[in-house]
Amino acid sequence: MKTLEEIQNKETGLLIQRLSIGVLIILHGIANLRSNYSFIKSLLSGLGLPETIAYAVFIGEIIAPVFIIIGFRARLAGLILGINMLVAILMAHTSDVFTLNQFGGWGIELQGLYLFGAIVIFFMGAGKYALSKSFKWD
């Protein structure tokens, strides 16, 4: 049986995980929103895909992180963010997946942290310190 201290540490850890992933990715979302998703539109155009798909990034980089931060449908939001990051890696960073950067870190370490952070949220849920805790996607 877990002690109260172990439970509280897990819950605090989940909150920190949600806040750090949510806040950091939402900053990217705001930057993309300010540029009207121009970089993403150019990537899509280069692949022969409609530029309007770029606006789906709004869901992955603005809406999902807000849900993650407040702890509302956090598992669903983590899934959406994870898919968003996987698509971003496949579209813009495939050449960096098996590389190291100039400091010896993984070539896509930032994207990897967001992807794996989102996966953790998907599997662990929002935890105790969340707006909603009773639905299966919380």
Short mmCIF file of C-alpha atoms in Angstrom, two decimals:
data_model
loop_
_atom_site.label_atom_id
_atom_site.label_comp_id
_atom_site.label_asym_id
_atom_site.label_seq_id
_atom_site.Cartn_x
_atom_site.Cartn_y
_atom_site.Cartn_z
CA MET A 1 0.00 0.00 0.00
CA LYS A 2 1.30 3.44 -0.90
CA THR A 3 1.91 6.05 1.71
CA LEU A 4 0.26 9.45 1.58
CA GLU A 5 3.62 11.02 0.77
CA GLU A 6 4.15 8.74 -2.26
CA ILE A 7 0.71 9.56 -3.58
CA GLN A 8 1.19 13.29 -3.12
CA ASN A 9 4.56 13.19 -4.88
CA LYS A 10 3.05 11.37 -7.86
CA GLU A 11 0.20 13.86 -8.05
CA THR A 12 2.58 16.81 -7.81
CA GLY A 13 4.76 15.24 -10.48
CA LEU A 14 1.79 14.85 -12.81
CA LEU A 15 0.86 18.49 -12.27
CA ILE A 16 4.42 19.64 -13.03
CA GLN A 17 4.48 17.41 -16.12
CA ARG A 18 1.18 18.87 -17.37
CA LEU A 19 2.19 22.46 -16.70
CA SER A 20 5.65 22.18 -18.24
CA ILE A 21 4.54 20.40 -21.42
CA GLY A 22 1.39 22.53 -21.78
CA VAL A 23 3.02 25.92 -21.23
CA LEU A 24 6.09 25.19 -23.36
CA ILE A 25 4.14 23.87 -26.35
CA ILE A 26 1.55 26.63 -26.17
CA LEU A 27 4.37 29.15 -26.67
CA HIS A 28 5.15 27.43 -29.98
CA GLY A 29 1.46 27.55 -30.83
CA ILE A 30 1.33 31.29 -30.17
CA ALA A 31 4.37 31.85 -32.42
CA ASN A 32 2.75 29.80 -35.20
CA LEU A 33 -0.52 31.67 -34.74
CA ARG A 34 1.28 35.04 -35.03
CA SER A 35 2.92 33.95 -38.27
CA ASN A 36 -0.42 32.65 -39.58
CA TYR A 37 1.17 29.19 -39.77
CA SER A 38 3.36 30.28 -42.69
CA PHE A 39 6.16 27.74 -42.05
CA ILE A 40 3.69 24.88 -41.73
CA LYS A 41 1.81 26.02 -44.82
CA SER A 42 5.06 26.00 -46.80
CA LEU A 43 5.84 22.47 -45.61
CA LEU A 44 2.37 21.28 -46.60
CA SER A 45 2.56 23.03 -49.96
CA GLY A 46 5.93 21.39 -50.61
CA LEU A 47 4.33 18.00 -49.99
CA GLY A 48 1.42 18.81 -52.32
CA LEU A 49 -1.08 19.01 -49.46
CA PRO A 50 -3.66 21.77 -48.93
CA GLU A 51 -2.35 24.64 -46.81
CA THR A 52 -5.59 24.76 -44.82
CA ILE A 53 -4.45 21.62 -42.97
CA ALA A 54 -1.99 23.94 -41.17
CA TYR A 55 -4.85 25.25 -39.06
CA ALA A 56 -5.20 21.80 -37.45
CA VAL A 57 -1.96 22.71 -35.67
CA PHE A 58 -4.07 25.24 -33.73
CA ILE A 59 -5.82 22.29 -32.07
CA GLY A 60 -2.54 20.54 -31.28
CA GLU A 61 -0.57 23.57 -30.12
CA ILE A 62 -3.22 25.82 -28.53
CA ILE A 63 -6.39 23.90 -27.61
CA ALA A 64 -4.79 20.62 -26.45
CA PRO A 65 -2.18 22.38 -24.28
CA VAL A 66 -4.87 24.49 -22.60
CA PHE A 67 -6.76 21.28 -21.79
CA ILE A 68 -3.54 19.70 -20.51
CA ILE A 69 -2.75 22.70 -18.31
CA ILE A 70 -6.18 22.87 -16.70
CA GLY A 71 -6.51 19.09 -16.48
CA PHE A 72 -9.63 18.71 -18.58
CA ARG A 73 -9.69 15.65 -20.84
CA ALA A 74 -5.92 15.53 -20.39
CA ARG A 75 -5.53 12.01 -21.81
CA LEU A 76 -7.33 13.03 -25.00
CA ALA A 77 -5.34 16.26 -25.20
CA GLY A 78 -2.11 14.30 -24.63
CA LEU A 79 -3.07 11.98 -27.49
CA ILE A 80 -3.79 14.95 -29.78
CA LEU A 81 -0.51 16.63 -28.82
CA GLY A 82 1.38 13.37 -29.32
CA ILE A 83 -0.08 12.94 -32.81
CA ASN A 84 0.68 16.59 -33.55
CA MET A 85 4.32 16.10 -32.52
CA LEU A 86 4.66 12.85 -34.47
CA VAL A 87 3.36 14.57 -37.61
CA ALA A 88 5.71 17.53 -37.00
CA ILE A 89 8.67 15.16 -36.67
CA LEU A 90 7.69 13.30 -39.84
CA MET A 91 7.09 16.49 -41.83
CA ALA A 92 9.95 18.69 -40.73
CA HIS A 93 12.55 16.69 -38.82
CA THR A 94 12.92 13.22 -40.36
CA SER A 95 16.49 13.99 -41.44
CA ASP A 96 17.38 14.78 -37.81
CA VAL A 97 15.92 11.67 -36.15
CA PHE A 98 19.16 9.67 -36.30
CA THR A 99 21.54 12.57 -35.72
CA LEU A 100 23.19 14.31 -32.82
CA ASN A 101 23.28 18.09 -32.50
CA GLN A 102 26.44 20.14 -32.03
CA PHE A 103 26.35 19.52 -28.27
CA GLY A 104 25.92 15.75 -28.51
CA GLY A 105 22.17 15.78 -27.86
CA TRP A 106 19.58 14.04 -30.00
CA GLY A 107 18.86 15.97 -33.19
CA ILE A 108 15.18 16.24 -32.27
CA GLU A 109 15.48 16.34 -28.50
CA LEU A 110 12.96 19.18 -28.07
CA GLN A 111 10.38 17.52 -30.29
CA GLY A 112 11.12 14.21 -28.56
CA LEU A 113 10.54 15.73 -25.13
CA TYR A 114 7.19 17.11 -26.25
CA LEU A 115 6.22 13.81 -27.89
CA PHE A 116 7.18 11.63 -24.92
CA GLY A 117 5.76 14.16 -22.44
CA ALA A 118 2.44 13.98 -24.28
CA ILE A 119 2.60 10.17 -24.23
CA VAL A 120 3.14 10.24 -20.45
CA ILE A 121 0.09 12.48 -20.05
CA PHE A 122 -1.92 10.14 -22.26
CA PHE A 123 -1.03 7.10 -20.13
CA MET A 124 -1.00 8.73 -16.68
CA GLY A 125 -3.88 11.16 -17.03
CA ALA A 126 -4.21 14.52 -15.34
CA GLY A 127 -3.91 13.32 -11.78
CA LYS A 128 -5.51 14.69 -8.65
CA TYR A 129 -4.86 18.38 -9.31
CA ALA A 130 -7.09 18.71 -12.35
CA LEU A 131 -10.32 20.39 -13.37
CA SER A 132 -11.92 17.08 -14.27
CA LYS A 133 -11.09 13.60 -12.95
CA SER A 134 -14.12 11.39 -13.53
CA PHE A 135 -14.20 10.85 -17.30
CA LYS A 136 -12.07 8.11 -18.94
CA TRP A 137 -10.21 10.73 -21.03
CA ASP A 138 -9.19 12.78 -17.94
#
